[in-house]
GROMACS .gro file of C-alpha atoms in nm:
model
  301
    1MET     CA    1   2.024  -0.630   0.555
    2HIS     CA    2   1.833  -0.965   0.740
    3ASN     CA    3   2.107  -1.282   0.701
    4SER     CA    4   1.793  -1.487   0.702
    5VAL     CA    5   1.425  -1.575   0.644
    6ASP     CA    6   1.290  -1.680   1.052
    7ASP     CA    7   1.515  -1.322   1.127
    8LEU     CA    8   1.330  -1.133   0.900
    9GLN     CA    9   1.020  -1.265   1.036
   10GLN     CA   10   1.112  -1.188   1.365
   11ALA     CA   11   1.182  -0.834   1.221
   12LEU     CA   12   0.870  -0.812   1.120
   13SER     CA   13   0.698  -0.953   1.393
   14GLN     CA   14   0.898  -0.671   1.644
   15HIS     CA   15   0.679  -0.371   1.413
   16ASP     CA   16   0.420  -0.554   1.517
   17TYR     CA   17   0.322  -0.692   1.087
   18ILE     CA   18   0.269  -1.096   1.148
   19ALA     CA   19   0.352  -1.286   0.816
   20GLU     CA   20   0.342  -1.611   0.735
   21ARG     CA   21   0.626  -1.783   0.610
   22GLY     CA   22   0.522  -1.783   0.237
   23LEU     CA   23   0.522  -1.403   0.276
   24SER     CA   24   0.807  -1.349   0.460
   25VAL     CA   25   0.990  -1.573   0.242
   26ALA     CA   26   0.879  -1.345  -0.097
   27ILE     CA   27   0.995  -1.032   0.126
   28TYR     CA   28   1.323  -1.153   0.230
   29LEU     CA   29   1.413  -1.283  -0.186
   30ALA     CA   30   1.273  -0.858  -0.301
   31LEU     CA   31   1.527  -0.771  -0.072
   32LYS     CA   32   1.773  -1.008  -0.190
   33THR     CA   33   1.788  -1.031  -0.514
   34GLY     CA   34   1.654  -0.604  -0.574
   35LYS     CA   35   1.395  -0.719  -0.787
   36PRO     CA   36   1.043  -0.573  -0.748
   37LEU     CA   37   0.781  -0.723  -0.475
   38PHE     CA   38   0.442  -0.776  -0.662
   39LEU     CA   39   0.141  -0.843  -0.447
   40GLU     CA   40  -0.163  -0.891  -0.489
   41GLY     CA   41  -0.466  -1.006  -0.274
   42ASP     CA   42  -0.830  -0.774  -0.160
   43ALA     CA   43  -0.823  -0.433  -0.040
   44GLY     CA   44  -0.730  -0.406   0.345
   45VAL     CA   45  -0.528  -0.773   0.366
   46GLY     CA   46  -0.227  -0.585   0.465
   47LYS     CA   47   0.009  -0.467   0.178
   48THR     CA   48   0.002  -0.138   0.179
   49GLU     CA   49   0.117  -0.178   0.557
   50ILE     CA   50   0.386  -0.452   0.415
   51ALA     CA   51   0.564  -0.146   0.304
   52LYS     CA   52   0.544   0.157   0.517
   53VAL     CA   53   0.691  -0.181   0.779
   54LEU     CA   54   0.988  -0.276   0.504
   55ALA     CA   55   1.045   0.176   0.575
   56ALA     CA   56   1.087   0.141   0.965
   57MET     CA   57   1.276  -0.179   0.951
   58LEU     CA   58   1.566  -0.061   0.697
   59ASP     CA   59   1.542   0.329   0.855
   60THR     CA   60   1.481   0.448   0.492
   61GLN     CA   61   1.230   0.685   0.373
   62LEU     CA   62   0.900   0.540   0.239
   63ILE     CA   63   0.836   0.679  -0.114
   64ARG     CA   64   0.466   0.645  -0.244
   65LEU     CA   65   0.265   0.681  -0.551
   66GLN     CA   66  -0.068   0.622  -0.524
   67CYS     CA   67  -0.237   0.559  -0.899
   68TYR     CA   68  -0.544   0.654  -1.095
   69GLU     CA   69  -0.709   0.664  -1.360
   70GLY     CA   70  -0.557   0.855  -1.566
   71LEU     CA   71  -0.195   0.872  -1.370
   72ASP     CA   72   0.074   1.053  -1.619
   73ILE     CA   73   0.467   1.118  -1.617
   74ASN     CA   74   0.359   1.434  -1.519
   75THR     CA   75   0.213   1.360  -1.222
   76ALA     CA   76   0.410   1.072  -1.159
   77VAL     CA   77   0.771   1.078  -1.238
   78TYR     CA   78   0.891   1.517  -1.284
   79GLU     CA   79   0.726   1.843  -1.480
   80TRP     CA   80   0.909   2.199  -1.492
   81ASN     CA   81   0.748   2.491  -1.283
   82TYR     CA   82   0.684   2.583  -1.601
   83ALA     CA   83   0.511   2.974  -1.348
   84GLY     CA   84   0.896   3.019  -1.188
   85GLN     CA   85   1.039   2.903  -1.528
   86ILE     CA   86   0.874   3.226  -1.653
   87LEU     CA   87   0.904   3.509  -1.386
   88HIS     CA   88   1.314   3.371  -1.424
   89LEU     CA   89   1.285   3.428  -1.747
   90ARG     CA   90   1.147   3.795  -1.745
   91LEU     CA   91   1.457   3.871  -1.525
   92MET     CA   92   1.707   3.735  -1.708
   93GLU     CA   93   1.576   3.916  -2.008
   94ARG     CA   94   1.662   4.243  -1.792
   95GLU     CA   95   1.932   4.142  -1.765
   96GLY     CA   96   2.036   4.070  -2.159
   97LEU     CA   97   2.132   3.778  -2.099
   98SER     CA   98   2.245   3.554  -2.409
   99ARG     CA   99   1.982   3.251  -2.541
  100GLN     CA  100   2.202   2.964  -2.472
  101ALA     CA  101   2.222   3.140  -2.132
  102LEU     CA  102   1.809   3.146  -2.143
  103GLU     CA  103   1.775   2.854  -2.197
  104SER     CA  104   2.040   2.686  -1.966
  105GLU     CA  105   1.887   2.874  -1.633
  106LEU     CA  106   1.546   2.765  -1.753
  107PHE     CA  107   1.635   2.429  -1.727
  108SER     CA  108   1.774   2.328  -1.482
  109PRO     CA  109   1.749   2.169  -1.165
  110ARG     CA  110   1.621   2.466  -0.952
  111PHE     CA  111   1.286   2.488  -1.196
  112LEU     CA  112   1.264   2.082  -1.163
  113LEU     CA  113   0.955   1.990  -0.987
  114LYS     CA  114   1.033   1.590  -0.885
  115ARG     CA  115   0.748   1.325  -0.851
  116PRO     CA  116   0.753   1.042  -0.712
  117LEU     CA  117   0.918   0.808  -0.945
  118LEU     CA  118   1.237   1.035  -0.964
  119GLN     CA  119   1.236   1.079  -0.630
  120ALA     CA  120   1.304   0.727  -0.528
  121ILE     CA  121   1.634   0.776  -0.852
  122GLU     CA  122   1.692   1.113  -0.688
  123GLU     CA  123   1.749   0.978  -0.312
  124SER     CA  124   1.867   0.641  -0.397
  125ARG     CA  125   2.219   0.872  -0.513
  126ASP     CA  126   2.244   1.141  -0.218
  127ALA     CA  127   2.132   0.860   0.091
  128ALA     CA  128   2.048   0.513   0.164
  129ALA     CA  129   1.824   0.380  -0.120
  130PRO     CA  130   1.394   0.432  -0.033
  131VAL     CA  131   1.099   0.202  -0.006
  132LEU     CA  132   0.915   0.323  -0.321
  133LEU     CA  133   0.571   0.204  -0.320
  134ILE     CA  134   0.374   0.221  -0.611
  135ASP     CA  135   0.016   0.161  -0.475
  136GLU     CA  136  -0.258   0.019  -0.688
  137LEU     CA  137  -0.155   0.012  -0.971
  138ASP     CA  138  -0.462  -0.186  -1.105
  139ARG     CA  139  -0.620   0.151  -1.112
  140SER     CA  140  -0.395   0.320  -1.324
  141ASP     CA  141  -0.430   0.287  -1.705
  142GLU     CA  142  -0.214   0.024  -1.939
  143GLU     CA  143   0.012   0.304  -2.057
  144PHE     CA  144   0.142   0.375  -1.752
  145GLU     CA  145   0.157   0.041  -1.657
  146ALA     CA  146   0.408  -0.012  -1.989
  147PHE     CA  147   0.632   0.295  -1.907
  148LEU     CA  148   0.649   0.133  -1.556
  149LEU     CA  149   0.877  -0.101  -1.735
  150GLU     CA  150   1.186   0.039  -1.832
  151LEU     CA  151   1.208   0.187  -1.472
  152LEU     CA  152   1.159  -0.116  -1.332
  153SER     CA  153   1.401  -0.303  -1.589
  154ASP     CA  154   1.697  -0.001  -1.517
  155PHE     CA  155   1.576   0.226  -1.245
  156GLN     CA  156   1.644   0.508  -1.417
  157ILE     CA  157   1.461   0.783  -1.591
  158THR     CA  158   1.508   1.055  -1.902
  159ILE     CA  159   1.508   1.384  -1.915
  160PRO     CA  160   1.509   1.529  -2.228
  161GLU     CA  161   1.717   1.816  -2.062
  162LEU     CA  162   1.922   1.712  -1.848
  163GLY     CA  163   1.990   1.369  -1.950
  164THR     CA  164   1.930   0.991  -1.820
  165LEU     CA  165   1.932   0.995  -1.465
  166LYS     CA  166   2.044   0.660  -1.264
  167ALA     CA  167   1.990   0.527  -0.928
  168ALA     CA  168   2.278   0.459  -0.757
  169GLN     CA  169   2.124   0.203  -0.563
  170PRO     CA  170   1.689  -0.017  -0.678
  171PRO     CA  171   1.494   0.144  -0.444
  172VAL     CA  172   1.301  -0.153  -0.272
  173VAL     CA  173   1.048  -0.153  -0.469
  174VAL     CA  174   0.652  -0.214  -0.346
  175VAL     CA  175   0.378  -0.284  -0.615
  176THR     CA  176   0.038  -0.362  -0.484
  177SER     CA  177  -0.335  -0.447  -0.683
  178ASN     CA  178  -0.669  -0.501  -0.547
  179ARG     CA  179  -0.673  -0.679  -0.882
  180THR     CA  180  -0.999  -0.494  -1.016
  181ARG     CA  181  -0.864  -0.527  -1.353
  182GLU     CA  182  -0.544  -0.819  -1.451
  183ILE     CA  183  -0.199  -0.697  -1.486
  184HIS     CA  184   0.015  -0.715  -1.814
  185ASP     CA  185   0.270  -1.011  -1.760
  186ALA     CA  186   0.583  -0.845  -1.929
  187LEU     CA  187   0.554  -0.601  -1.571
  188LYS     CA  188   0.464  -0.937  -1.378
  189ARG     CA  189   0.753  -1.088  -1.508
  190ARG     CA  190   0.957  -0.803  -1.398
  191CYS     CA  191   0.846  -0.900  -1.015
  192LEU     CA  192   0.801  -1.140  -0.749
  193TYR     CA  193   0.420  -1.203  -0.660
  194PHE     CA  194   0.260  -1.302  -0.383
  195TRP     CA  195  -0.084  -1.324  -0.318
  196ILE     CA  196  -0.166  -1.218   0.004
  197ASP     CA  197  -0.564  -1.355   0.162
  198TYR     CA  198  -0.736  -1.272   0.474
  199PRO     CA  199  -0.527  -1.465   0.700
  200GLN     CA  200  -0.725  -1.737   0.936
  201PHE     CA  201  -0.830  -1.684   1.294
  202GLN     CA  202  -0.553  -1.734   1.480
  203LYS     CA  203  -0.346  -1.539   1.252
  204GLU     CA  204  -0.666  -1.257   1.237
  205LEU     CA  205  -0.659  -1.250   1.665
  206ARG     CA  206  -0.259  -1.215   1.697
  207ILE     CA  207  -0.319  -0.915   1.483
  208VAL     CA  208  -0.657  -0.797   1.720
  209GLU     CA  209  -0.423  -0.840   2.010
  210ARG     CA  210  -0.083  -0.653   1.843
  211LYS     CA  211  -0.219  -0.393   1.680
  212ALA     CA  212  -0.456  -0.319   2.033
  213PRO     CA  213  -0.355  -0.424   2.366
  214ASP     CA  214  -0.642  -0.287   2.500
  215VAL     CA  215  -0.902  -0.486   2.371
  216ALA     CA  216  -1.020  -0.705   2.629
  217PRO     CA  217  -0.913  -1.053   2.595
  218MET     CA  218  -1.290  -1.191   2.504
  219LEU     CA  219  -1.399  -0.964   2.301
  220ALA     CA  220  -1.019  -0.955   2.037
  221ARG     CA  221  -1.179  -1.343   1.994
  222GLN     CA  222  -1.529  -1.248   1.959
  223ILE     CA  223  -1.420  -1.020   1.666
  224THR     CA  224  -1.242  -1.188   1.473
  225ALA     CA  225  -1.477  -1.507   1.534
  226PHE     CA  226  -1.780  -1.234   1.405
  227ILE     CA  227  -1.551  -1.122   1.076
  228GLN     CA  228  -1.473  -1.476   0.997
  229ASP     CA  229  -1.769  -1.581   1.038
  230MET     CA  230  -1.898  -1.222   0.825
  231ARG     CA  231  -1.696  -1.326   0.563
  232SER     CA  232  -1.859  -1.608   0.458
  233LEU     CA  233  -2.117  -1.427   0.352
  234GLU     CA  234  -2.233  -1.345  -0.023
  235LEU     CA  235  -2.120  -0.952   0.056
  236PHE     CA  236  -2.126  -0.695  -0.254
  237LYS     CA  237  -1.709  -0.587  -0.009
  238ARG     CA  238  -1.617  -0.832   0.237
  239PRO     CA  239  -1.425  -0.694   0.563
  240GLY     CA  240  -1.016  -0.681   0.543
  241ILE     CA  241  -0.794  -0.622   0.821
  242ALA     CA  242  -0.800  -0.285   0.796
  243GLU     CA  243  -1.201  -0.264   0.897
  244THR     CA  244  -1.092  -0.545   1.212
  245LEU     CA  245  -0.928  -0.318   1.309
  246ASP     CA  246  -1.094  -0.042   1.294
  247TRP     CA  247  -1.416  -0.239   1.484
  248THR     CA  248  -1.195  -0.309   1.730
  249ALA     CA  249  -1.127   0.020   1.797
  250ALA     CA  250  -1.447   0.196   1.813
  251LEU     CA  251  -1.580  -0.062   2.029
  252ILE     CA  252  -1.290  -0.020   2.273
  253ALA     CA  253  -1.357   0.368   2.303
  254LEU     CA  254  -1.771   0.245   2.342
  255ASP     CA  255  -1.631   0.027   2.639
  256GLN     CA  256  -1.799  -0.289   2.509
  257ASN     CA  257  -1.592  -0.632   2.667
  258GLU     CA  258  -1.804  -0.842   2.438
  259LEU     CA  259  -2.040  -0.774   2.176
  260SER     CA  260  -2.352  -0.786   2.199
  261LEU     CA  261  -2.624  -0.743   1.928
  262GLU     CA  262  -2.728  -0.325   2.008
  263ALA     CA  263  -2.289  -0.297   2.005
  264VAL     CA  264  -2.320  -0.481   1.594
  265GLN     CA  265  -2.595  -0.200   1.476
  266ASP     CA  266  -2.479   0.027   1.617
  267THR     CA  267  -2.086   0.034   1.456
  268LEU     CA  268  -2.222  -0.168   1.092
  269GLY     CA  269  -2.081   0.094   0.917
  270VAL     CA  270  -1.741   0.046   1.069
  271ILE     CA  271  -1.717  -0.240   0.888
  272LEU     CA  272  -1.871  -0.272   0.617
  273LYS     CA  273  -1.938   0.092   0.306
  274TYR     CA  274  -2.237  -0.056   0.134
  275ARG     CA  275  -2.565  -0.045   0.152
  276ASP     CA  276  -2.687  -0.376   0.034
  277ASP     CA  277  -2.419  -0.523   0.251
  278VAL     CA  278  -2.553  -0.373   0.627
  279ASP     CA  279  -2.951  -0.410   0.457
  280MET     CA  280  -2.807  -0.847   0.488
  281LEU     CA  281  -2.774  -0.852   0.803
  282ASP     CA  282  -3.084  -0.800   0.986
  283ALA     CA  283  -3.170  -0.840   1.394
  284ALA     CA  284  -3.176  -1.221   1.303
  285THR     CA  285  -2.865  -1.232   1.115
  286ILE     CA  286  -2.677  -1.088   1.387
  287GLN     CA  287  -2.755  -1.297   1.640
  288ASN     CA  288  -2.715  -1.653   1.466
  289MET     CA  289  -2.370  -1.519   1.332
  290LEU     CA  290  -2.320  -1.364   1.725
  291GLU     CA  291  -2.406  -1.685   1.876
  292ARG     CA  292  -2.185  -1.882   1.665
  293ALA     CA  293  -1.883  -1.648   1.770
  294ARG     CA  294  -1.898  -1.696   2.159
  295VAL     CA  295  -1.899  -1.990   2.106
  296GLU     CA  296  -1.578  -2.008   1.895
  297ALA     CA  297  -1.450  -1.761   2.101
  298GLN     CA  298  -1.546  -1.988   2.376
  299ARG     CA  299  -1.366  -2.258   2.217
  300ALA     CA  300  -1.037  -2.070   2.160
  301GLY     CA  301  -1.028  -1.927   2.525
   0.00000   0.00000   0.00000
């Protein structure tokens, strides 16, 4: 455990995650109090990365549940290996075992398929508490969200055939949402909340330089300034930090040391993912943005 917020912030930086003070405080309190950390923000701002960095910092396992519409208990918690049970049942019937023996054999842990939520409970019983990432909760149904309330309160799961399994020590829980729908207040009350916004110029530049140490200094500043300017446009999907880093890697692969009109036009598909957004950036618009990016890069240098 880290002894202070400053200590934690430094540890995050050592793992290449640049976090402002407010986010560092939220993470620190989540670790100290054992409460889940609920992170909201647009896609690509670094919410998922926090769980990965925490697992590395704490030297523990990362267990990820990727949410989607129709997610249910069988996929998220557990289900029985029915095919294995049937095969075992036939073998046991040949041996003439009693009904009671059959049931105890069939509904035993050997036939239990553990999904992420149960894995997080079991892992904390056998080893160090893992980091449980419940990613993009807003994509799941409200029924599944309601199921999580008990888990996040008591960190226990009841399996009718085996009883109640409780975590020996609560996992470190990170819940993320892109806010495509509102998450119910009952779940938010069980968590510490933090909104992650798009980074300002200096912070994003530090991220680019840290994640892509081979990037030319002028190119790093121009990329950051261009992306910052692009986010001010009325786009269907503004580029996040993930797109900034992908674009940086693409430009490095193309041996670019500075931004040019041709380089931007050739790589727009790395930053923008919708045709209407791409069509909005014609040659004249890109050229104007390039000129502003160059001025900002010179000022920052």
